[in-house]
Structures are given as C-alpha cells and as structure tokens.
XYZ file of C-alpha atoms in Angstrom:
643
model
C 32.174 -104.600 128.648
C 34.201 -105.668 125.582
C 35.797 -109.098 125.782
C 38.292 -110.576 123.334
C 38.944 -114.203 124.159
C 41.699 -116.243 122.419
C 41.262 -114.332 119.154
C 43.138 -115.359 116.022
C 42.850 -113.046 113.023
C 44.591 -113.472 109.685
C 44.942 -110.991 106.834
C 46.090 -113.084 103.915
C 49.049 -115.121 105.103
C 49.840 -112.695 107.912
C 48.654 -113.526 111.431
C 47.538 -110.207 112.938
C 46.210 -111.599 116.241
C 47.444 -114.897 117.636
C 45.336 -116.248 120.531
C 45.029 -112.694 121.830
C 42.805 -111.805 124.773
C 41.762 -108.529 126.415
C 38.936 -107.102 128.536
C 37.869 -103.442 128.220
C 35.579 -101.881 130.803
C 32.675 -99.508 129.999
C 33.673 -95.845 130.068
C 37.405 -96.513 129.726
C 39.486 -94.306 127.448
C 42.008 -96.611 125.827
C 45.044 -95.870 123.683
C 45.721 -98.677 121.176
C 49.442 -98.622 120.369
C 51.855 -100.715 118.360
C 54.248 -100.361 115.470
C 52.970 -99.567 111.960
C 51.558 -102.730 110.386
C 50.993 -104.483 113.708
C 47.243 -104.734 113.044
C 45.667 -101.878 115.013
C 43.264 -100.878 112.223
C 42.426 -104.570 111.675
C 41.389 -104.789 115.333
C 39.044 -101.828 114.767
C 37.569 -103.644 111.757
C 37.043 -106.704 113.952
C 35.174 -104.687 116.596
C 32.870 -103.192 113.948
C 32.289 -106.554 112.200
C 33.955 -105.477 108.954
C 36.304 -108.415 109.540
C 35.545 -111.803 111.046
C 37.940 -113.562 113.389
C 39.323 -116.970 112.432
C 39.164 -118.249 115.997
C 38.009 -117.171 119.445
C 35.183 -114.944 120.659
C 34.505 -111.211 120.415
C 31.831 -109.902 122.775
C 30.530 -106.324 122.490
C 27.195 -105.416 124.171
C 24.474 -105.681 121.521
C 22.775 -102.435 122.468
C 25.971 -100.392 122.090
C 26.066 -97.946 119.202
C 29.459 -97.693 117.531
C 30.954 -94.546 116.054
C 34.108 -94.276 113.958
C 35.639 -91.978 111.376
C 34.893 -93.175 107.850
C 38.085 -93.304 105.780
C 36.433 -92.630 102.411
C 36.268 -89.107 101.042
C 32.626 -87.938 100.983
C 31.255 -86.849 97.589
C 28.024 -84.897 98.038
C 26.545 -81.457 97.453
C 24.965 -81.456 100.929
C 25.938 -78.597 103.213
C 28.581 -79.236 105.855
C 26.167 -78.938 108.792
C 23.567 -81.214 107.179
C 26.270 -83.779 106.408
C 27.425 -83.812 110.036
C 23.833 -84.069 111.298
C 23.458 -87.320 109.366
C 26.019 -88.811 111.741
C 23.466 -88.582 114.584
C 21.783 -91.919 113.851
C 19.041 -91.637 116.524
C 18.110 -88.213 115.103
C 18.027 -89.592 111.554
C 15.781 -92.458 112.688
C 13.453 -90.105 114.583
C 13.112 -87.804 111.569
C 12.385 -90.781 109.327
C 9.682 -91.924 111.761
C 8.074 -88.476 111.665
C 8.111 -88.396 107.843
C 6.489 -91.831 107.718
C 3.817 -90.764 110.218
C 3.048 -87.587 108.274
C 2.841 -89.513 104.996
C 0.325 -91.878 106.612
C -1.477 -88.973 108.360
C -1.217 -91.019 111.589
C -1.686 -88.677 114.553
C -0.622 -91.252 117.130
C 2.595 -91.962 115.220
C 3.251 -88.237 114.760
C 2.934 -87.659 118.484
C 5.283 -90.560 119.208
C 7.768 -89.264 116.628
C 7.776 -85.777 118.139
C 8.372 -87.245 121.579
C 11.247 -89.260 120.134
C 12.687 -86.149 118.473
C 12.627 -84.377 121.818
C 14.391 -87.330 123.451
C 17.227 -87.323 120.908
C 17.803 -83.560 121.183
C 16.456 -82.497 117.794
C 15.836 -78.935 119.010
C 19.520 -78.080 119.444
C 21.007 -80.675 117.076
C 21.936 -78.140 114.430
C 23.726 -75.879 116.888
C 25.574 -78.909 118.326
C 26.699 -79.927 114.836
C 27.937 -76.422 114.126
C 29.749 -76.345 117.459
C 31.665 -79.451 116.383
C 32.515 -77.902 113.017
C 33.720 -74.633 114.523
C 35.731 -76.468 117.157
C 37.481 -78.359 114.353
C 38.408 -75.110 112.625
C 35.544 -74.370 110.216
C 34.576 -70.725 109.841
C 31.017 -69.411 110.108
C 30.699 -68.912 106.354
C 31.741 -72.542 105.772
C 29.059 -74.143 107.947
C 26.618 -74.605 105.065
C 29.120 -74.790 102.208
C 28.794 -77.915 99.999
C 30.925 -80.841 101.109
C 32.387 -81.107 97.593
C 33.802 -77.590 97.896
C 36.292 -78.666 100.611
C 39.748 -80.156 100.094
C 40.602 -83.700 101.172
C 41.945 -82.714 104.590
C 38.835 -80.668 105.373
C 36.561 -83.498 104.264
C 38.332 -85.761 106.744
C 37.541 -83.168 109.425
C 33.905 -83.432 108.330
C 34.106 -87.203 108.790
C 35.535 -86.669 112.279
C 32.760 -84.204 113.179
C 30.182 -86.698 111.907
C 31.656 -89.426 114.129
C 31.618 -87.121 117.165
C 27.995 -86.205 116.429
C 26.800 -89.778 116.944
C 25.723 -90.488 120.570
C 27.651 -93.768 120.731
C 28.562 -96.037 123.638
C 31.746 -97.084 121.769
C 33.858 -94.624 119.789
C 36.781 -95.794 117.632
C 39.173 -93.084 116.410
C 42.019 -94.003 114.052
C 44.607 -91.183 113.886
C 42.033 -88.401 114.469
C 44.699 -85.663 114.761
C 46.367 -86.152 111.363
C 44.477 -83.362 109.605
C 44.157 -80.995 112.580
C 46.193 -77.972 113.527
C 47.159 -77.263 117.125
C 44.069 -75.149 117.876
C 41.644 -77.841 116.738
C 43.693 -80.524 118.487
C 43.409 -78.712 121.845
C 39.638 -78.407 121.321
C 39.342 -82.124 120.437
C 41.234 -83.097 123.589
C 38.798 -81.132 125.736
C 35.804 -82.681 123.924
C 37.072 -86.243 124.318
C 37.865 -85.701 127.993
C 34.144 -84.948 128.495
C 32.973 -87.942 126.436
C 31.444 -90.496 128.819
C 31.388 -93.569 126.557
C 34.098 -96.137 125.860
C 36.828 -94.675 123.660
C 39.566 -96.549 121.799
C 41.983 -94.289 119.948
C 44.944 -95.018 117.676
C 47.382 -92.129 117.630
C 51.080 -91.442 117.230
C 50.796 -88.180 119.171
C 52.313 -88.811 122.598
C 50.851 -85.729 124.307
C 47.394 -86.361 122.852
C 47.412 -89.914 124.230
C 48.670 -88.706 127.613
C 45.884 -86.118 127.831
C 43.040 -88.448 126.801
C 43.727 -92.054 127.781
C 43.799 -93.860 131.117
C 44.468 -97.361 129.738
C 46.991 -98.433 127.085
C 46.441 -101.564 125.003
C 49.668 -102.709 123.350
C 49.473 -104.837 120.199
C 52.781 -106.578 119.524
C 53.692 -109.878 117.851
C 49.991 -110.770 117.616
C 49.364 -110.382 121.357
C 47.376 -107.809 123.340
C 48.685 -106.576 126.691
C 46.757 -104.028 128.767
C 48.552 -101.450 130.930
C 46.892 -99.118 133.398
C 47.805 -95.513 132.681
C 48.476 -93.217 129.735
C 51.202 -93.593 127.108
C 54.047 -92.255 129.261
C 53.063 -94.641 132.044
C 52.887 -97.474 129.499
C 56.445 -96.820 128.330
C 57.726 -96.971 131.913
C 55.766 -100.134 132.741
C 56.754 -101.849 129.512
C 60.441 -101.081 130.045
C 60.229 -102.615 133.528
C 58.320 -105.596 132.152
C 60.909 -106.180 129.425
C 63.703 -106.130 132.009
C 61.858 -108.708 134.111
C 61.003 -110.791 131.043
C 64.605 -110.805 129.905
C 65.761 -111.792 133.394
C 63.211 -114.630 133.522
C 64.248 -115.777 130.038
C 67.941 -115.777 131.000
C 67.194 -117.686 134.177
C 65.183 -120.264 132.248
C 67.958 -120.635 129.684
C 70.371 -121.407 132.519
C 67.920 -124.017 133.822
C 67.546 -125.561 130.326
C 71.316 -125.679 129.885
C 71.719 -127.360 133.285
C 69.107 -130.034 132.489
C 70.514 -130.628 129.015
C 74.025 -130.975 130.406
C 72.788 -133.651 132.868
C 70.978 -135.490 130.053
C 74.006 -135.426 127.765
C 76.268 -136.598 130.566
C 74.240 -139.500 131.958
C 71.876 -140.710 129.202
C 74.292 -143.517 128.282
C 74.793 -144.739 131.885
C 72.383 -147.447 132.989
C 72.521 -146.315 136.621
C 71.465 -142.767 135.659
C 69.130 -143.533 132.724
C 65.982 -143.101 134.807
C 67.103 -139.713 136.116
C 68.159 -138.623 132.614
C 64.774 -139.633 131.185
C 63.070 -137.642 133.944
C 65.057 -134.539 132.902
C 64.011 -135.071 129.275
C 60.334 -135.087 130.313
C 60.909 -131.980 132.459
C 62.319 -130.167 129.440
C 59.365 -131.225 127.286
C 56.835 -130.025 129.866
C 58.583 -126.699 130.456
C 56.654 -123.730 129.035
C 59.361 -121.919 127.166
C 59.600 -118.166 127.632
C 60.206 -116.086 124.545
C 63.222 -113.797 124.400
C 62.566 -110.069 124.432
C 62.178 -108.967 120.821
C 62.259 -105.174 120.784
C 61.384 -103.614 117.453
C 64.403 -102.243 115.689
C 64.909 -98.518 116.286
C 64.878 -96.162 113.327
C 67.576 -93.511 113.417
C 68.905 -91.043 110.904
C 70.744 -87.741 110.906
C 70.921 -84.676 108.716
C 74.244 -84.196 106.993
C 76.430 -81.286 107.982
C 75.534 -78.239 105.850
C 78.211 -77.069 103.428
C 77.855 -73.490 104.701
C 75.725 -71.429 107.096
C 74.809 -67.996 105.690
C 73.868 -65.442 108.332
C 71.254 -64.089 108.070
C 69.591 -66.843 106.085
C 66.417 -64.938 105.224
C 65.386 -61.285 105.366
C 61.766 -60.165 104.999
C 61.180 -56.532 104.052
C 57.474 -55.583 104.248
C 56.665 -58.869 102.487
C 53.079 -59.899 101.722
C 52.012 -63.478 100.972
C 48.790 -64.970 99.642
C 47.102 -66.370 96.542
C 46.367 -64.421 93.372
C 45.003 -61.066 94.499
C 44.143 -62.299 98.008
C 46.644 -61.268 100.681
C 46.787 -63.566 103.719
C 49.750 -62.090 105.644
C 51.265 -58.662 105.122
C 54.091 -56.415 106.292
C 56.354 -59.288 107.317
C 59.517 -57.557 108.477
C 61.774 -60.089 110.173
C 65.072 -61.963 109.803
C 65.984 -65.634 110.140
C 69.462 -66.294 111.529
C 71.758 -69.287 111.377
C 70.999 -71.877 114.074
C 67.535 -70.575 114.980
C 64.790 -73.070 115.877
C 61.475 -71.369 115.083
C 58.035 -72.875 115.677
C 55.261 -71.221 113.627
C 51.946 -71.057 115.511
C 48.514 -69.822 114.500
C 44.903 -70.849 114.046
C 43.838 -72.679 110.922
C 43.451 -70.409 107.905
C 45.618 -67.634 109.338
C 48.395 -68.233 106.802
C 51.028 -70.565 108.283
C 51.285 -72.777 105.198
C 51.005 -69.729 102.919
C 54.036 -68.197 104.635
C 55.970 -71.470 104.405
C 55.196 -71.935 100.699
C 56.320 -68.375 99.964
C 59.614 -68.976 101.776
C 60.049 -72.271 99.919
C 59.534 -70.474 96.610
C 56.566 -72.569 95.471
C 54.542 -69.355 95.230
C 55.762 -65.757 94.802
C 55.532 -62.973 97.366
C 52.670 -60.574 96.539
C 54.500 -57.476 97.752
C 57.651 -56.402 99.533
C 60.894 -58.307 99.370
C 62.245 -61.705 100.475
C 66.047 -61.884 100.385
C 67.933 -65.170 100.682
C 71.398 -65.350 102.189
C 74.240 -66.300 99.856
C 74.509 -70.078 99.648
C 71.068 -70.726 101.189
C 69.845 -74.285 100.589
C 66.244 -74.980 101.661
C 64.991 -78.461 102.506
C 61.203 -78.245 102.208
C 58.813 -80.847 103.675
C 55.374 -80.084 102.217
C 52.260 -80.803 104.282
C 50.945 -82.804 101.358
C 53.686 -85.274 100.406
C 52.216 -85.555 96.915
C 53.375 -81.992 96.263
C 56.930 -83.346 95.943
C 56.330 -87.036 95.063
C 55.302 -88.739 91.818
C 52.878 -91.623 92.272
C 54.050 -93.643 89.273
C 57.743 -93.635 90.237
C 59.631 -95.618 92.849
C 61.896 -94.303 95.635
C 65.035 -95.020 93.606
C 63.716 -93.034 90.608
C 63.032 -90.102 92.931
C 66.567 -90.236 94.323
C 68.211 -90.597 90.900
C 66.322 -87.557 89.588
C 67.101 -85.578 92.763
C 70.818 -86.374 92.531
C 70.869 -85.403 88.851
C 68.779 -82.213 88.998
C 69.432 -80.849 92.502
C 72.479 -82.656 93.841
C 74.740 -83.707 95.259
C 75.441 -86.297 92.575
C 75.538 -89.997 93.477
C 75.910 -93.412 91.872
C 72.904 -95.752 91.780
C 74.399 -98.187 94.309
C 75.168 -95.303 96.638
C 71.559 -94.146 96.353
C 70.287 -97.695 97.021
C 72.439 -97.918 100.167
C 71.209 -94.510 101.272
C 67.547 -95.524 100.854
C 68.283 -98.607 102.946
C 68.953 -96.296 105.913
C 65.306 -95.213 105.612
C 63.990 -98.794 105.450
C 63.659 -98.983 101.682
C 65.373 -102.257 100.906
C 65.264 -104.870 98.168
C 62.393 -104.497 95.708
C 60.891 -101.635 97.746
C 63.238 -99.175 96.016
C 61.299 -99.751 92.769
C 57.793 -99.948 94.260
C 55.495 -97.212 92.951
C 55.025 -94.413 95.482
C 51.268 -94.572 94.938
C 51.197 -97.991 96.611
C 53.286 -96.941 99.626
C 51.730 -96.228 103.028
C 51.537 -92.694 104.401
C 54.447 -93.398 106.753
C 56.604 -94.769 103.920
C 55.917 -91.701 101.778
C 56.913 -89.442 104.673
C 60.162 -91.401 105.161
C 60.935 -90.994 101.452
C 60.463 -87.216 101.701
C 62.800 -87.198 104.718
C 65.379 -89.187 102.764
C 65.198 -86.664 99.913
C 65.682 -83.804 102.388
C 68.697 -85.411 104.031
C 70.380 -86.108 100.685
C 70.279 -82.417 99.672
C 72.352 -81.310 102.695
C 70.174 -78.197 103.337
C 71.138 -75.468 105.778
C 67.505 -74.373 106.323
C 64.825 -76.979 107.053
C 61.311 -75.767 106.270
C 58.907 -78.363 107.680
C 55.117 -78.124 107.291
C 53.415 -80.836 109.402
C 56.192 -83.416 108.924
C 54.794 -85.912 111.456
C 51.547 -86.768 109.650
C 51.590 -90.560 109.156
C 54.830 -91.025 111.136
C 54.753 -93.571 113.958
C 56.139 -92.752 117.400
C 59.561 -94.288 116.741
C 60.025 -92.278 113.553
C 58.827 -89.097 115.268
C 61.402 -89.598 117.998
C 64.087 -90.217 115.366
C 63.079 -86.973 113.608
C 63.226 -85.047 116.889
C 66.742 -86.338 117.629
C 67.918 -85.577 114.088
C 66.548 -82.014 114.237
C 68.214 -81.362 117.583
C 71.568 -82.451 116.171
C 71.100 -80.483 112.918
C 73.553 -77.579 112.709
C 71.449 -75.392 110.435
C 68.189 -73.507 110.952
C 64.748 -75.062 111.475
C 61.351 -73.478 110.761
C 58.581 -75.832 111.857
C 54.778 -75.931 111.528
C 53.374 -78.866 113.484
C 50.475 -79.962 115.674
C 52.821 -82.412 117.436
C 53.468 -80.610 120.712
C 56.171 -83.057 121.796
C 58.158 -82.251 118.630
C 57.636 -78.498 119.043
C 58.775 -78.628 122.679
C 61.863 -80.705 121.941
C 63.015 -78.766 118.862
C 61.939 -75.105 119.005
C 63.523 -72.339 121.058
C 61.201 -69.540 119.934
C 57.795 -69.127 118.324
C 56.218 -66.899 115.702
C 52.467 -66.287 115.775
C 50.625 -65.876 112.468
C 47.346 -64.091 113.203
C 45.247 -61.163 112.020
C 47.245 -60.989 108.799
C 50.606 -60.364 110.465
C 53.561 -62.367 111.778
C 54.762 -61.478 115.259
C 56.897 -63.125 117.960
C 54.950 -65.064 120.586
C 56.231 -64.218 124.037
C 55.965 -67.540 125.864
C 56.310 -71.278 125.476
C 53.917 -73.880 124.133
C 52.075 -74.214 127.458
C 51.488 -70.447 127.454
C 50.099 -70.673 123.916
C 47.762 -73.514 124.834
C 46.501 -71.630 127.904
C 46.039 -68.528 125.786
C 43.934 -70.472 123.285
C 41.661 -71.779 126.035
C 41.390 -68.343 127.672
C 40.469 -66.706 124.361
C 37.836 -69.378 123.734
C 36.301 -68.747 127.177
C 36.272 -64.995 126.590
C 34.525 -65.519 123.251
C 31.905 -67.668 124.989
C 31.299 -65.056 127.700
C 30.970 -62.291 125.110
C 28.448 -64.302 123.122
C 26.376 -64.977 126.237
C 26.217 -61.245 126.978
C 24.907 -60.599 123.468
C 22.002 -62.986 124.011
C 21.008 -65.086 126.994
C 19.648 -67.737 124.647
C 22.723 -67.982 122.413
C 23.739 -71.617 121.707
C 26.645 -71.960 124.146
C 28.434 -74.832 122.355
C 28.779 -72.795 119.132
C 30.189 -69.833 121.024
C 32.612 -72.005 122.953
C 33.853 -73.634 119.767
C 34.525 -70.374 117.944
C 38.146 -69.948 116.893
C 40.168 -67.844 119.283
C 40.987 -64.322 118.061
C 44.581 -63.168 118.090
C 45.786 -60.776 120.812
C 44.367 -57.324 120.021
C 46.857 -54.548 119.251
C 46.840 -51.359 121.334
C 44.384 -48.766 119.972
C 43.520 -45.202 120.653
C 40.797 -45.334 123.325
C 38.703 -42.530 121.887
C 38.672 -43.965 118.368
C 37.909 -47.399 119.766
C 34.964 -46.042 121.738
C 33.539 -44.307 118.677
C 33.873 -47.497 116.654
C 32.054 -49.510 119.312
C 29.243 -46.949 119.433
C 28.847 -47.140 115.654
C 28.702 -50.935 115.729
C 26.147 -50.841 118.560
C 23.934 -48.495 116.526
C 24.134 -50.717 113.436
C 23.402 -53.933 115.307
C 20.619 -52.604 117.571
C 17.677 -53.589 115.285
C 19.254 -56.994 114.693
C 19.620 -57.627 118.427
C 16.022 -56.488 118.990
C 14.784 -59.023 116.435
C 16.898 -61.713 118.105
C 15.263 -60.924 121.452
C 11.808 -61.278 119.879
C 12.801 -64.633 118.359
C 14.136 -65.769 121.729
C 10.815 -65.009 123.404
C 8.815 -66.762 120.685
C 11.080 -69.826 120.775
C 10.739 -69.994 124.558
C 6.925 -69.838 124.293
C 6.855 -72.516 121.592
C 9.152 -74.785 123.593
C 6.893 -74.391 126.627
C 3.799 -75.235 124.549
C 5.535 -78.292 123.089
C 6.445 -79.523 126.595
C 2.842 -79.144 127.719
C 1.477 -81.077 124.715
C 4.020 -83.856 125.197
C 3.044 -84.074 128.875
C -0.637 -84.418 127.921
C 0.201 -87.174 125.458
C 2.261 -88.987 128.067
C -0.599 -88.842 130.591
C -3.074 -90.243 128.047
C -4.914 -87.641 126.011
C -8.412 -88.087 124.596
C -8.245 -90.168 121.429
C -10.051 -87.537 119.353
C -7.451 -84.912 120.323
C -4.308 -86.922 119.653
C -4.241 -86.272 115.907
C -4.651 -82.509 116.402
C -1.883 -82.551 118.993
C 0.387 -84.366 116.555
C -0.280 -81.754 113.869
C 0.330 -78.928 116.348
C 3.644 -80.500 117.369
C 4.626 -80.599 113.698
C 3.752 -76.913 113.291
C 5.741 -76.020 116.422
C 8.735 -78.006 115.201
C 8.680 -76.270 111.806
C 8.406 -72.831 113.395
C 11.227 -73.548 115.842
C 13.472 -74.693 113.005
C 12.697 -71.542 110.995
C 13.281 -69.338 114.050
C 16.555 -71.047 114.820
C 17.812 -70.528 111.255
C 16.826 -66.839 111.388
C 18.515 -66.504 114.797
C 21.756 -67.927 113.378
C 21.550 -65.591 110.344
C 21.133 -62.581 112.619
C 24.077 -63.742 114.734
C 26.265 -63.984 111.626
C 25.213 -60.472 110.527
C 26.051 -59.070 113.968
C 29.390 -60.862 113.945
C 30.203 -59.453 110.489
C 29.338 -55.908 111.583
C 31.348 -56.296 114.782
C-alpha cells in the first residue's frame, strides 16, 4: 500500500503539493490527472525518491520494485533486444551472479545462480523482450538493430519496452502513448490490462484512461482527491462534487453574512455586546470553505476559409516514398470539400509519407497530384520542430508567417491573436526551445488558424496537448467549414471528427469500410490469426512474439489456382528449415528436462563432490539453449521472409 500523508512539496517558489494526502491500494490501476503544470510528474519523482518532500510522510513498501519510462534518449550501440533485456533488473542481477561464480570457479555459487536464472525466467527472456518490441511496432529486422540507429520517437518506444520488461510491483507511466500509433496503443492497452502490479499512469488520452484505470487521482491546487472509477466516471463525480461544493460555499457565505450583520448591528449596544462577541468567536472558529475554482477553459476556432475548391485534391496513380524507395503506390482518389477523413494504418505503412507528400514537403515519386484552384493547406507536422525555430519566439514566428504566407497583420494584432492561445506578456518573446511540448503545439495551432486554410492536414496533432486543449481542438475541427485529413492515435478525436476512414496498408491506400470500433476489432482479430498461424508452424514457437506481430492488412482476392501453386512453392522452400526447427525443438526440450532434473537434485541436497560438476553442466546447458534459441529465431525469420 502507498500512503501519502500531509505532503508538502515545493519546486522553487511554487507549492506543488500542499498538505496533500492519498492512499493507493496494491494492484490498483490509477489514472493521475490534472492540468498541465499541476505537478503530476513531480509526484512521480517523489514516489521514486528523485525529489524529497518538504513536509509529511511518503510510505511505499520497501520490497517493491519500481519501473518507469526514462525520459533521456539512450545513446548506445547495443542491439534493441539487448537494451530492453537490461530493463529486467532481476535477470541482470542473476546474470551478474553467474558471471561472478564462474570467475571464482565456485560450483556452489554457479548452481545457485542457475537456479536464480530459472526463477527469473531467463530461458524465455529474449522472446519476451522481442514480444514487447513487436507489440510496440518494431519489425523483425529491427529487433537487433543498434539503438543509435533509431529516431527519437523510436528510442522512446525502446524506453517504454524496457520499463514494461521489468517485473515491478509499482509501474509509473508518464504519457506512454505520445509516440505510439493506434495499433501499438491497442496492444499496450491489452498488455496493461493483464499487468497485476500497481499502476499509476499520466495520460491525456481519454479512451486509454477509460480502458486501463479503475481509480482516478486528481491533482488540483496542491491537493489530491481520489475517485473510484475511470476518467469518464471521474468527470461525472467531479461535476457533482463541484455542484455540492458550490452549494455548501454559498450556504456558508449566507451564514457568514448573517453573523456579520448581527455583529455590525449590535456590537455597540451594551445589552447585546456579549451576544455580538459570541458571533465574532463563531466566525473565527468557522472552517471556511473555498469557492469552486474551475480552471479556465481554452477555446479557439478556425477562421472561415476564403474559398472551398471542389475537388480539393486529385490523385492519379500517385506514388509516395523517399528517394528511390516507394512506400505507397497507385493512389487514385479524390478529396472533396467538407470531407472529414481519418487515415489509419500500422506503423511504417506510409501514413506520414502520404501526408508529407500532400503537404508538399516531399515530391511524389510517380503519377500526379493535382490541387484544386485556390487550395490553402494548413499542415500540422508530427514533429513540431519541422515548422518551428528554436531560437525564435512566438511573435517572431507570427510576424514571419504574416509577411511570407499571409494574411498580413500588424504587430499588435498578432500579439492579441497569440493571447487567444495563452501566449501573453513576455511569453510572446520567449524562445520556442524553452517552451513545453503543449505550448509548442498551441503555437503550431495558432499559426494554422492565422493562415485561414481550407484543407487541414493534421499528423498526430494531440501529442503533448492536455485534455482541455484536445477538447477545444475537437470542437474547432467540428465547426471548421473546410476539409480535414487526420492521422491520430487519439480515438476520441477520430470518433468526434471523422466521417470516413482511409487505410494505408500493403503499399496502397483504400477506403476502410467500418468505424473505429470495427478497425480496432479487426486489429485484434488479425493479431489472433497471426498467433494461431505461428502455433501451427511450430508447437514450440514463442507465443508472445507471435501474438505481438503487427497485423497484416486485409488480403486482396487472388486466383485460387495461382495462390495454391505459390503456397506449394513456399512449402517446398521452407521444408528443410522447418525440419531443422523441429530438431532444435526436441533438443531444447531434452536440455530443459535435464536442467530441471539437475536443479531438483541440487535442491534436495546433492553430494558435495558433485555440486561443482552440476554447476558446470548447468552452464553448458544454458549456453546450448541460448545458441539453439538464437538459431530457432533465425530460422523463423527465414521462413517468414520466404512466406
């Protein structure tokens, strides 16, 4: 059980927690919510002892292991799987114990270390790590790629996988969905629902919180209030609580006014002085209720477009990609005025490539992309830094935008406009590099609104936006008169904004016949089918890796005869590989049985003279199993490539 008792925490001159108290039960899944800057991340730092409280007591069971996503970007040449494995602290400790025992040639210690390795699941640790990576969107060929070869967003996924790898009693996740696409997000939800430890998660994704959490801890004005239920339940309960609190405050104010009126009326009369003094003491003793202070709502709207060309875009056998690499091909569609299109697809299938080609930041590789006359695109890049300059302030961005893109505007007009997006006073000159992620996103939104676009092209616009700003964006998009094309992992935004969906998969763009629930069910069904197919290939296949494999796109209709011939050819090519896999399976089973027998003998008390030999044999078995497992995975990759 975690207990916070009368905690006061300061960051500089700011009081983050003010005599705050809360009790969290083991196994609870808790959503920590509050406005940006309220102190949610500071509370995480307090629970992990990176910060010390100024007052009060923090009690976390001493034996609990803690796991959280490191915020620093890893810099290492280690392979992705090896890097994730290092997150399993018990495994790391067991391996270190074995190395020390082997260096000392201590048979007893080697036997103990092998028993410890078995206890911490060393045999299947690598396959479990790769299951996490594949669930988070990594491809088979990336599993052993150097960490330094990945971009920043993918390295943050590696940090998340490393946190999930640790068998912790307490897991702290701060915005874990920011760098995930919808496919990986659905997988993460399912994984966290199975997690049996205590989970505290900070997220601005309403549907993610609803799916995962059963308790909501609200941090507001330095206080912690716990609500039973997920985020939607919290909103309902809090609204009711605020109504009651406001009613109690109003009633108390009436009582205060009544007492004060009596005091003012009779304090000068000798006959009533005693009663008046009694009222004064009653006022002093009264525990004053605070008025309801709701955080100010953030609202904005897109300006009415100057014109609405129809069609806005026409694709004629267009191909998009990078250099000589084609990602999507034969795009043959139109975008009409007023459409609300959600772009779906697994990671790496080409969603952002398609968006960048439409935005004009990279050329089409083939075919033709025709823009309607008068088309004005407002592009929100997934990486805000693609359109922002770190050494300039918001006002400099707006002045340059008004001068180079338009419409024109005076400096005071631009200052007033930025004020609508919460850039006031000296903030308009603050360097963008020092702004928070949410502030950068609001600046990009402000720049979009100023341009009066008739086509909004939005690639993950909700990263770093809090719930209030996300709701404001949803309302603004629904009232926008132009066309919207949206890539997002925020299902609430997709549901509220989009009327139709395009699926980017297998190198093509096609309409998806269904809603977002249908897409999510399809993803899960495809994942299950992939798992069943893998199990048929080999009874000993690591199930978690198969289950985490990315879902294939719906297969097109094929000629049955040609398909049958192709399958027969693949079967012939993979037959010797499958035969070798079967032999490895049998050998691994025999080795695992022998290891179990040796460990049982050691547990029962083996003869002292035999313990050292048993330790050496366990080492040999472990090495052989690791080699066999690596060969098994290589064969599986070869079969997958041929298939």
